[in-house]
Tab-separated table of C-alpha atoms in Angstrom:
chain	number	residue	atom	x	y	z
F	53	UNK	CA	30.756	114.923	34.172
F	54	UNK	CA	30.147	111.500	32.611
F	55	UNK	CA	31.072	108.598	34.851
F	56	UNK	CA	32.483	105.357	33.473
F	57	UNK	CA	30.686	102.345	34.912
F	58	UNK	CA	32.354	99.626	32.786
F	59	UNK	CA	36.011	98.589	32.683
F	60	UNK	CA	37.443	99.772	29.315
F	61	UNK	CA	40.037	97.797	27.369
F	62	UNK	CA	42.780	100.150	28.397
F	63	UNK	CA	42.312	99.105	32.011
F	64	UNK	CA	43.666	95.654	31.108
F	65	UNK	CA	47.117	97.238	31.164
F	66	UNK	CA	46.792	97.982	34.859
F	67	UNK	CA	44.468	95.164	35.908
F	68	UNK	CA	47.359	93.153	37.333
F	69	UNK	CA	48.635	96.177	39.259
F	70	UNK	CA	45.380	97.278	40.909
F	71	UNK	CA	43.348	95.523	43.621
F	72	UNK	CA	39.868	94.390	42.607
F	73	UNK	CA	38.376	96.763	45.159
F	74	UNK	CA	39.985	99.674	43.342
F	75	UNK	CA	38.852	98.498	39.917
F	76	UNK	CA	35.295	98.324	41.155
F	77	UNK	CA	35.252	102.094	41.841
F	78	UNK	CA	33.924	104.741	39.434
F	79	UNK	CA	36.547	106.476	37.265
F	80	UNK	CA	36.488	109.424	34.929
F	81	UNK	CA	38.207	109.078	31.577
F	82	UNK	CA	40.896	111.482	32.744
F	83	UNK	CA	41.603	109.341	35.786
F	84	UNK	CA	41.793	106.211	33.658
F	85	UNK	CA	44.255	107.861	31.250
F	86	UNK	CA	46.402	108.993	34.144
F	87	UNK	CA	46.483	105.466	35.680
F	88	UNK	CA	47.365	103.877	32.344
F	89	UNK	CA	50.116	106.412	31.659
F	90	UNK	CA	51.593	105.847	35.106
F	91	UNK	CA	51.539	102.042	34.660
F	92	UNK	CA	53.197	102.239	31.237
F	93	UNK	CA	55.899	104.580	32.543
F	94	UNK	CA	56.577	102.216	35.435
F	95	UNK	CA	56.792	99.171	33.145
F	96	UNK	CA	59.246	100.935	30.818
F	97	UNK	CA	61.340	102.136	33.753
F	98	UNK	CA	61.461	98.617	35.249
F	99	UNK	CA	62.511	97.142	31.887
F	100	UNK	CA	65.309	99.695	31.481
F	101	UNK	CA	66.472	99.129	35.052
F	102	UNK	CA	66.746	95.375	34.454
F	103	UNK	CA	68.725	95.923	31.257
F	104	UNK	CA	71.075	98.408	32.971
F	105	UNK	CA	71.553	96.009	35.891
F	106	UNK	CA	72.423	93.141	33.545
F	107	UNK	CA	75.069	95.252	31.796
F	108	UNK	CA	76.508	96.491	35.111
F	109	UNK	CA	76.563	92.982	36.545
F	110	UNK	CA	79.554	91.920	34.410
F	111	UNK	CA	77.657	88.849	33.286
F	112	UNK	CA	79.833	85.806	32.674
F	113	UNK	CA	78.435	84.666	29.341
F	114	UNK	CA	81.076	81.965	28.997
F	115	UNK	CA	79.285	79.579	31.366
F	116	UNK	CA	75.549	78.997	31.292
F	117	UNK	CA	74.053	78.636	34.773
F	118	UNK	CA	73.134	75.363	36.410
F	119	UNK	CA	70.026	74.924	38.552
F	120	UNK	CA	70.058	77.926	40.851
F	121	UNK	CA	69.964	77.519	44.619
F	122	UNK	CA	67.334	79.868	46.056
F	123	UNK	CA	68.437	82.558	48.505
F	124	UNK	CA	66.824	83.553	51.834
F	125	UNK	CA	65.907	87.001	50.476
F	126	UNK	CA	63.910	85.532	47.569
F	127	UNK	CA	60.703	87.448	46.929
F	128	UNK	CA	58.068	84.738	46.538
F	129	UNK	CA	56.542	85.190	43.065
F	130	UNK	CA	52.820	84.899	42.517
F	131	UNK	CA	51.762	81.631	40.899
F	132	UNK	CA	54.076	79.349	38.942
F	133	UNK	CA	57.325	80.490	37.321
F	134	UNK	CA	58.073	79.314	33.768
F	135	UNK	CA	61.736	79.202	32.731
F	136	UNK	CA	63.880	77.359	30.250
F	137	UNK	CA	66.215	77.321	27.281
F	138	UNK	CA	65.371	76.460	23.676
F	139	UNK	CA	66.509	76.810	20.086
F	140	UNK	CA	64.616	75.729	16.972
F	141	UNK	CA	64.938	76.536	13.292
F	142	UNK	CA	65.584	75.287	9.763
F	143	UNK	CA	69.052	74.170	8.635
F	144	UNK	CA	69.532	73.526	4.901
F	145	UNK	CA	72.363	71.171	3.911
F	146	UNK	CA	73.926	72.019	0.550
F	147	UNK	CA	77.078	69.868	0.746
F	148	UNK	CA	78.540	66.762	2.430
F	149	UNK	CA	77.682	67.306	6.106
F	150	UNK	CA	74.624	68.808	7.769
F	151	UNK	CA	76.808	69.895	10.692
F	152	UNK	CA	80.571	70.411	10.430
F	153	UNK	CA	82.257	67.777	12.613
F	154	UNK	CA	85.642	66.058	12.768
F	155	UNK	CA	85.700	62.293	13.412
F	156	UNK	CA	87.033	61.399	16.857
F	157	UNK	CA	86.063	64.662	18.540
F	158	UNK	CA	85.735	64.268	22.295
F	159	UNK	CA	85.654	67.785	23.691
F	160	UNK	CA	82.124	68.710	22.682
F	161	UNK	CA	79.822	68.099	19.738
F	162	UNK	CA	80.465	71.670	18.689
F	163	UNK	CA	84.204	71.608	19.352
F	164	UNK	CA	84.811	73.255	15.993
F	165	UNK	CA	82.261	75.999	16.825
F	166	UNK	CA	78.533	75.922	17.616
F	167	UNK	CA	77.300	79.053	15.843
F	168	UNK	CA	75.279	77.910	12.807
F	169	UNK	CA	76.355	74.362	13.615
F	170	UNK	CA	73.910	72.935	16.145
F	171	UNK	CA	70.597	71.118	16.155
F	172	UNK	CA	67.228	71.929	17.665
F	173	UNK	CA	65.897	71.286	21.151
F	174	UNK	CA	64.879	72.809	24.433
F	175	UNK	CA	64.379	72.515	28.180
F	176	UNK	CA	61.173	73.813	29.777
F	177	UNK	CA	60.734	74.205	33.525
F	178	UNK	CA	57.893	75.014	35.920
F	179	UNK	CA	58.757	76.130	39.461
F	180	UNK	CA	56.724	77.013	42.515
F	181	UNK	CA	58.120	78.738	45.603
F	182	UNK	CA	56.691	78.678	49.126
F	183	UNK	CA	57.573	80.480	52.354
F	184	UNK	CA	56.996	78.800	55.684
F	185	UNK	CA	55.931	80.590	58.838
F	186	UNK	CA	59.445	80.036	60.146
F	187	UNK	CA	60.904	81.991	57.200
F	188	UNK	CA	62.209	78.945	55.296
F	189	UNK	CA	62.047	79.281	51.482
F	190	UNK	CA	60.953	76.116	49.657
F	191	UNK	CA	60.781	75.500	45.917
F	192	UNK	CA	59.504	72.618	43.788
F	193	UNK	CA	60.770	72.271	40.210
F	194	UNK	CA	59.844	70.099	37.236
F	195	UNK	CA	61.535	70.188	33.806
F	196	UNK	CA	61.085	68.307	30.557
F	197	UNK	CA	63.611	68.382	27.752
F	198	UNK	CA	63.389	67.730	24.026
F	199	UNK	CA	66.711	66.990	22.329
F	200	UNK	CA	65.716	64.076	20.120
F	201	UNK	CA	62.679	61.979	19.325
F	202	UNK	CA	61.831	61.691	23.031
F	203	UNK	CA	60.530	64.117	25.642
F	204	UNK	CA	62.155	63.253	28.979
F	205	UNK	CA	61.609	64.235	32.579
F	206	UNK	CA	64.931	65.930	33.309
F	207	UNK	CA	64.148	67.532	36.668
F	208	UNK	CA	61.795	66.751	39.535
F	209	UNK	CA	63.191	68.029	42.815
F	210	UNK	CA	62.484	70.162	45.859
F	211	UNK	CA	64.797	72.347	47.911
F	212	UNK	CA	64.823	74.610	50.935
F	213	UNK	CA	66.985	77.460	52.187
F	214	UNK	CA	66.977	79.706	55.264
F	215	UNK	CA	66.316	76.556	57.288
F	216	UNK	CA	69.416	76.913	59.504
F	217	UNK	CA	69.900	80.118	61.455
F	218	UNK	CA	73.657	79.489	61.569
F	219	UNK	CA	73.855	78.972	57.793
F	220	UNK	CA	70.879	80.730	56.168
F	221	UNK	CA	72.252	80.527	52.614
F	222	UNK	CA	72.684	76.746	52.684
F	223	UNK	CA	70.306	75.157	50.158
F	224	UNK	CA	69.268	71.553	50.837
F	225	UNK	CA	67.706	69.591	47.982
F	226	UNK	CA	66.591	66.110	46.975
F	227	UNK	CA	65.247	64.628	43.756
F	228	UNK	CA	66.247	64.588	40.086
F	229	UNK	CA	68.177	67.592	38.792
F	230	UNK	CA	70.911	68.968	36.587
F	231	UNK	CA	73.965	68.278	38.665
F	232	UNK	CA	77.670	69.083	38.614
F	233	UNK	CA	77.520	70.056	34.917
F	234	UNK	CA	79.738	73.114	34.366
F	235	UNK	CA	79.366	74.117	30.723
F	236	UNK	CA	81.421	76.085	28.244
F	237	UNK	CA	79.260	78.117	25.909
F	238	UNK	CA	81.224	78.727	22.728
F	239	UNK	CA	81.952	75.003	22.180
F	240	UNK	CA	78.882	73.708	24.068
F	241	UNK	CA	80.886	71.309	26.213
F	242	UNK	CA	79.956	70.008	29.669
F	243	UNK	CA	83.431	69.324	30.998
F	244	UNK	CA	81.766	67.552	33.919
F	245	UNK	CA	78.260	66.078	33.899
F	246	UNK	CA	76.466	64.185	36.663
F	247	UNK	CA	72.791	64.768	35.959
F	248	UNK	CA	70.821	62.321	38.065
F	249	UNK	CA	68.775	61.865	41.212
F	250	UNK	CA	69.907	62.056	44.789
F	251	UNK	CA	70.350	64.664	47.507
F	252	UNK	CA	72.803	67.282	48.677
F	253	UNK	CA	73.482	70.785	49.855
F	254	UNK	CA	74.717	73.877	48.015
F	255	UNK	CA	76.317	77.073	49.306
F	256	UNK	CA	77.107	75.687	52.777
F	257	UNK	CA	79.302	78.390	54.281
F	258	UNK	CA	82.358	77.502	56.331
F	259	UNK	CA	84.549	80.476	57.136
F	260	UNK	CA	83.405	82.454	54.102
F	261	UNK	CA	84.032	79.568	51.685
F	262	UNK	CA	81.075	77.882	49.960
F	263	UNK	CA	80.727	74.083	49.761
F	264	UNK	CA	78.451	72.019	47.475
F	265	UNK	CA	78.254	68.313	48.416
F	266	UNK	CA	75.930	65.605	47.071
F	267	UNK	CA	75.464	61.943	46.259
F	268	UNK	CA	73.604	61.222	43.025
F	269	UNK	CA	72.638	58.201	40.956
F	270	UNK	CA	72.546	57.852	37.197
F	271	UNK	CA	68.960	57.391	36.011
F	272	UNK	CA	68.064	54.069	34.446
F	273	UNK	CA	67.084	54.068	30.783
F	274	UNK	CA	65.774	51.498	28.368
F	275	UNK	CA	66.497	50.487	24.793
F	276	UNK	CA	63.299	50.015	22.779
F	277	UNK	CA	62.940	46.478	21.421
F	278	UNK	CA	60.245	44.703	19.414
F	279	UNK	CA	58.835	41.843	21.460
F	280	UNK	CA	56.418	38.983	20.788
F	281	UNK	CA	54.021	39.807	23.600
F	282	UNK	CA	50.325	39.459	22.796
F	283	UNK	CA	49.384	41.617	25.790
F	284	UNK	CA	51.378	44.540	24.414
F	285	UNK	CA	49.567	45.949	21.345
F	286	UNK	CA	52.492	48.193	20.363
F	287	UNK	CA	54.976	45.262	20.563
F	288	UNK	CA	57.560	47.846	21.737
F	289	UNK	CA	59.161	47.092	25.104
F	290	UNK	CA	59.578	50.763	26.006
F	291	UNK	CA	59.798	54.163	24.385
F	292	UNK	CA	63.417	54.826	25.314
F	293	UNK	CA	64.716	57.755	27.287
F	294	UNK	CA	64.890	58.020	31.057
F	295	UNK	CA	63.175	55.701	33.498
F	296	UNK	CA	62.334	56.311	37.139
F	297	UNK	CA	64.864	54.244	39.100
F	298	UNK	CA	68.599	54.237	39.678
F	299	UNK	CA	70.843	52.611	37.098
F	300	UNK	CA	73.395	51.331	39.607
F	301	UNK	CA	76.093	53.941	38.896
F	302	UNK	CA	76.632	56.522	41.648
F	303	UNK	CA	78.721	59.637	42.198
F	304	UNK	CA	79.797	61.513	45.300
F	305	UNK	CA	80.383	65.073	44.126
F	306	UNK	CA	81.849	68.178	45.711
F	307	UNK	CA	82.611	71.743	44.758
F	308	UNK	CA	84.386	74.444	46.755
F	309	UNK	CA	83.799	78.020	45.575
F	310	UNK	CA	83.711	81.601	46.753
F	311	UNK	CA	87.505	81.654	47.122
F	312	UNK	CA	89.970	84.313	45.990
F	313	UNK	CA	93.587	83.985	44.906
F	314	UNK	CA	94.603	87.609	44.612
F	315	UNK	CA	92.365	89.061	41.882
F	316	UNK	CA	91.327	85.587	40.682
F	317	UNK	CA	88.220	83.585	41.583
F	318	UNK	CA	88.975	79.945	42.414
F	319	UNK	CA	86.717	76.871	42.215
F	320	UNK	CA	87.769	73.299	43.042
F	321	UNK	CA	85.875	70.148	42.035
F	322	UNK	CA	86.329	66.561	43.263
F	323	UNK	CA	84.105	63.596	42.342
F	324	UNK	CA	84.171	59.865	43.074
F	325	UNK	CA	82.225	57.236	41.107
F	326	UNK	CA	81.169	53.809	42.362
F	327	UNK	CA	78.653	51.055	41.545
F	328	UNK	CA	76.014	49.182	43.515
F	329	UNK	CA	75.271	45.442	43.359
F	330	UNK	CA	72.772	46.222	40.606
F	331	UNK	CA	75.866	46.085	38.402
F	332	UNK	CA	77.416	42.677	37.727
F	333	UNK	CA	80.473	42.139	39.922
F	334	UNK	CA	82.831	41.818	36.966
F	335	UNK	CA	81.634	45.159	35.624
F	336	UNK	CA	81.831	47.158	38.857
F	337	UNK	CA	84.476	49.835	38.778
F	338	UNK	CA	85.476	52.956	40.678
F	339	UNK	CA	86.498	56.257	39.147
F	340	UNK	CA	87.504	59.702	40.293
F	341	UNK	CA	88.155	63.128	38.847
F	342	UNK	CA	89.347	66.532	40.001
F	343	UNK	CA	89.091	69.942	38.434
F	344	UNK	CA	90.061	73.538	39.020
F	345	UNK	CA	88.760	76.808	37.584
F	346	UNK	CA	90.586	80.137	37.778
F	347	UNK	CA	88.726	83.158	36.431
F	348	UNK	CA	89.169	86.904	36.307
F	349	UNK	CA	86.359	89.367	35.611
F	350	UNK	CA	86.604	93.101	35.061
F	351	UNK	CA	84.871	95.863	33.115
F	352	UNK	CA	86.452	94.614	29.880
F	353	UNK	CA	85.160	91.046	30.159
F	354	UNK	CA	86.173	87.715	31.633
F	355	UNK	CA	88.988	85.172	31.220
F	356	UNK	CA	88.932	81.637	32.549
F	357	UNK	CA	91.338	78.683	32.823
F	358	UNK	CA	89.867	75.202	33.327
F	359	UNK	CA	91.802	71.994	34.053
F	360	UNK	CA	90.388	68.511	34.729
F	361	UNK	CA	91.998	65.122	35.352
F	362	UNK	CA	89.925	61.905	35.314
F	363	UNK	CA	90.883	58.340	36.214
F	364	UNK	CA	88.798	55.467	34.748
F	365	UNK	CA	86.449	58.083	33.271
F	366	UNK	CA	86.215	61.131	31.071
F	367	UNK	CA	83.785	63.959	31.906
F	368	UNK	CA	81.494	61.829	34.133
F	369	UNK	CA	82.352	59.311	36.837
F	370	UNK	CA	79.033	57.589	36.071
F	371	UNK	CA	80.584	56.266	32.842
F	372	UNK	CA	83.676	54.245	33.617
F	373	UNK	CA	86.356	52.609	31.477
F	374	UNK	CA	89.116	50.569	33.090
F	375	UNK	CA	92.653	51.998	32.750
F	376	UNK	CA	91.406	55.161	31.028
F	377	UNK	CA	92.886	58.509	31.992
F	378	UNK	CA	91.836	61.794	30.427
F	379	UNK	CA	93.068	65.348	30.732
F	380	UNK	CA	91.116	68.404	29.661
F	381	UNK	CA	92.445	71.968	29.723
F	382	UNK	CA	91.202	75.184	28.187
F	383	UNK	CA	91.585	78.940	28.145
F	384	UNK	CA	88.482	80.914	27.244
F	385	UNK	CA	87.117	84.391	27.575
F	386	UNK	CA	85.251	87.412	26.351
F	387	UNK	CA	86.742	90.839	25.705
F	388	UNK	CA	84.752	94.039	25.270
F	389	UNK	CA	86.478	96.572	23.055
F	390	UNK	CA	83.303	98.631	23.505
F	391	UNK	CA	79.754	97.657	24.463
F	392	UNK	CA	79.057	97.416	20.708
F	393	UNK	CA	82.151	95.402	19.709
F	394	UNK	CA	83.142	92.246	21.581
F	395	UNK	CA	84.934	88.963	20.935
F	396	UNK	CA	84.652	85.488	22.480
F	397	UNK	CA	87.407	82.873	22.196
F	398	UNK	CA	88.611	79.491	23.397
F	399	UNK	CA	91.713	77.299	23.129
F	400	UNK	CA	91.194	73.708	24.316
F	401	UNK	CA	93.162	70.470	24.678
F	402	UNK	CA	91.780	67.007	25.444
F	403	UNK	CA	93.936	63.884	25.923
F	404	UNK	CA	92.301	60.424	25.889
F	405	UNK	CA	94.674	57.629	26.980
F	406	UNK	CA	93.620	54.020	27.610
F	407	UNK	CA	96.608	51.918	28.655
F	408	UNK	CA	94.617	48.677	28.284
F	409	UNK	CA	93.454	49.354	24.706
F	410	UNK	CA	95.323	52.041	22.784
F	411	UNK	CA	93.254	51.741	19.585
F	412	UNK	CA	91.384	55.002	20.131
F	413	UNK	CA	94.023	56.925	22.071
F	414	UNK	CA	94.161	60.459	20.766
F	415	UNK	CA	94.625	64.122	21.506
F	416	UNK	CA	92.120	66.824	20.554
F	417	UNK	CA	93.182	70.399	19.841
F	418	UNK	CA	90.668	73.087	18.989
F	419	UNK	CA	90.399	76.857	18.716
F	420	UNK	CA	87.353	79.083	18.198
F	421	UNK	CA	87.098	82.852	17.873
F	422	UNK	CA	83.846	84.802	17.535
F	423	UNK	CA	84.002	88.580	16.920
F	424	UNK	CA	80.628	90.318	17.369
F	425	UNK	CA	79.411	93.811	16.506
F	426	UNK	CA	76.072	95.441	17.407
F	427	UNK	CA	74.828	98.056	14.950
F	428	UNK	CA	72.217	99.132	17.501
F	429	UNK	CA	70.360	97.542	20.424
F	430	UNK	CA	68.581	95.094	18.080
F	431	UNK	CA	70.784	94.209	15.088
F	432	UNK	CA	74.196	92.526	15.284
F	433	UNK	CA	76.622	90.632	13.042
F	434	UNK	CA	78.692	87.707	14.331
F	435	UNK	CA	81.536	85.883	12.591
F	436	UNK	CA	82.768	82.593	14.051
F	437	UNK	CA	85.901	80.750	12.915
F	438	UNK	CA	86.772	77.312	14.284
F	439	UNK	CA	89.614	74.814	13.824
F	440	UNK	CA	90.082	71.290	15.194
F	441	UNK	CA	92.801	68.646	15.001
F	442	UNK	CA	92.311	65.082	16.299
F	443	UNK	CA	95.717	63.403	16.514
F	444	UNK	CA	95.591	59.608	17.024
F	445	UNK	CA	98.513	57.740	18.585
F	446	UNK	CA	98.061	55.099	15.887
F	447	UNK	CA	96.891	55.594	12.310
F	448	UNK	CA	97.144	59.305	11.606
F	449	UNK	CA	94.866	62.259	12.259
F	450	UNK	CA	91.606	64.009	11.332
F	451	UNK	CA	91.223	67.767	11.080
F	452	UNK	CA	88.901	70.478	9.853
F	453	UNK	CA	87.804	74.109	9.904
F	454	UNK	CA	84.497	75.998	9.977
F	455	UNK	CA	83.400	79.586	9.268
F	456	UNK	CA	79.947	81.015	10.058
F	457	UNK	CA	78.503	84.457	9.313
F	458	UNK	CA	75.340	85.247	11.262
F	459	UNK	CA	73.035	88.267	11.138
F	460	UNK	CA	71.003	88.563	14.349
F	461	UNK	CA	68.126	90.392	15.982
F	462	UNK	CA	67.935	90.343	19.803
F	463	UNK	CA	66.074	91.956	22.669
F	464	UNK	CA	69.052	94.098	23.741
F	465	UNK	CA	72.730	94.773	23.053
F	466	UNK	CA	75.152	92.097	24.257
F	467	UNK	CA	75.835	88.357	23.811
F	468	UNK	CA	74.031	87.576	27.076
F	469	UNK	CA	70.644	88.834	25.876
F	470	UNK	CA	67.913	86.622	24.448
F	471	UNK	CA	65.492	86.007	22.728
F	472	UNK	CA	67.450	86.161	19.469
F	473	UNK	CA	66.672	85.479	15.834
F	474	UNK	CA	69.668	84.549	13.696
F	475	UNK	CA	70.103	84.041	9.965
F	476	UNK	CA	73.374	82.364	9.067
F	477	UNK	CA	75.533	80.726	6.439
F	478	UNK	CA	78.165	78.134	7.408
F	479	UNK	CA	81.035	76.766	5.364
F	480	UNK	CA	83.835	74.376	6.226
F	481	UNK	CA	86.037	71.489	5.256
F	482	UNK	CA	86.950	68.272	7.095
F	483	UNK	CA	89.726	65.882	6.154
F	484	UNK	CA	89.275	62.580	8.006
F	485	UNK	CA	92.541	60.986	6.900
F	486	UNK	CA	92.661	58.525	9.777
F	487	UNK	CA	89.063	57.431	9.161
F	488	UNK	CA	89.875	56.787	5.490
F	489	UNK	CA	92.912	54.723	6.444
F	490	UNK	CA	90.959	52.598	8.945
F	491	UNK	CA	88.050	52.088	6.516
F	492	UNK	CA	90.360	51.369	3.603
F	493	UNK	CA	88.939	54.182	1.450
F	494	UNK	CA	90.872	56.615	-0.740
F	495	UNK	CA	89.343	59.855	0.473
F	496	UNK	CA	87.296	61.097	3.419
F	497	UNK	CA	87.463	64.819	2.609
F	498	UNK	CA	84.124	66.520	3.270
F	499	UNK	CA	83.144	69.955	1.982
F	500	UNK	CA	80.412	71.697	3.969
F	501	UNK	CA	77.994	74.499	3.134
F	502	UNK	CA	74.809	75.122	5.104
F	503	UNK	CA	72.237	77.922	5.388
F	504	UNK	CA	69.776	78.366	8.211
F	505	UNK	CA	67.546	80.446	10.441
F	506	UNK	CA	67.046	79.845	14.159
F	507	UNK	CA	65.586	81.411	17.271
F	508	UNK	CA	67.278	80.975	20.647
F	509	UNK	CA	66.205	82.033	24.107
F	510	UNK	CA	66.861	81.465	27.766
F	511	UNK	CA	64.200	82.835	30.050
């Protein structure tokens, strides 16, 4: 019997699964084939199990997750974990607007529908987990993002869980992170957003109810300017984007979750904004906001009601405007007729009311519906229709509609699965009557037609 003394190429499949001491042994070709076959079968079985678990999990695809708090039962992965979200592609403009948008829109840049109507960018994160001898789970995370002509440091924080025997799920953190930024997917709207740097705790359990509490600061930024400084060869004061220090605007944030009202899940948000002496005394201002989320999930999908009230602010208490009150309310959901045929939808209302200066006071109304059908576990066709009406208190209104047809290829069946390749055509029409009246022009009607291809993934 011929013995194999060298590691063949096929052994690369199982190299990560076998100790070096095992690989150093002598193998017959039959033994090698058997090991490879076993490894391949295991990999396929693991992949199918993950896909089945995702389907059975009743994934809420309406809200994309924030930074996850680690749990005490976390299995420490080997090496560094790479995660993120990104979308890039080509978008050909064949008419008046590159992206269909109604002037005066407040509730999201894609309030008229994001499918085939959004730009490129991504967020890329590296994480490392550690386990102390006392059982505490630590993690360190760094993320950069790319949503314009700058690459910014969006996250740099550390956290620990299983540090308190009386509250093992409590996750304590400090640093710079995504924070208090609940997002709606179909219209890509963060109805609260307090990304910044500070410290807090998530999932602190009191009587079966979970509490998230933190204090965070808005990150300072700079505006690039040309300067006459001989010691600065570039003559540019800074490159823009985020700095390293606090800006002077702060937020105390809180979230209560893990509550039930009959069959409904309940979340309550309360935030308070204030300024330090880094802000000029005449410009210092306080703000507050409260929000509530009621959701219901079953085998057929998910439905969610969101309501938010803000005083001296809109979706962030970092950004304050005196005598401004805003109200945001929406109903959104996903319904599964079958696993192959599903539909997402949203109805939203946004009221912007400044009693000191009523020039821009307005109400936003928008509706989006997105039926989706999977021909198999790879190919799907999506159709998204959107409508928006911006009604100003003074001077008229702006309105528009959008329709996108997208043919997609994805890793598995369902709207929650990525990576995805999509090939789309978008048409629409916007009539900015109020803008025309303010600018003194005869017509601000815009016809839109765009064609594109894009990949999207969260991983």
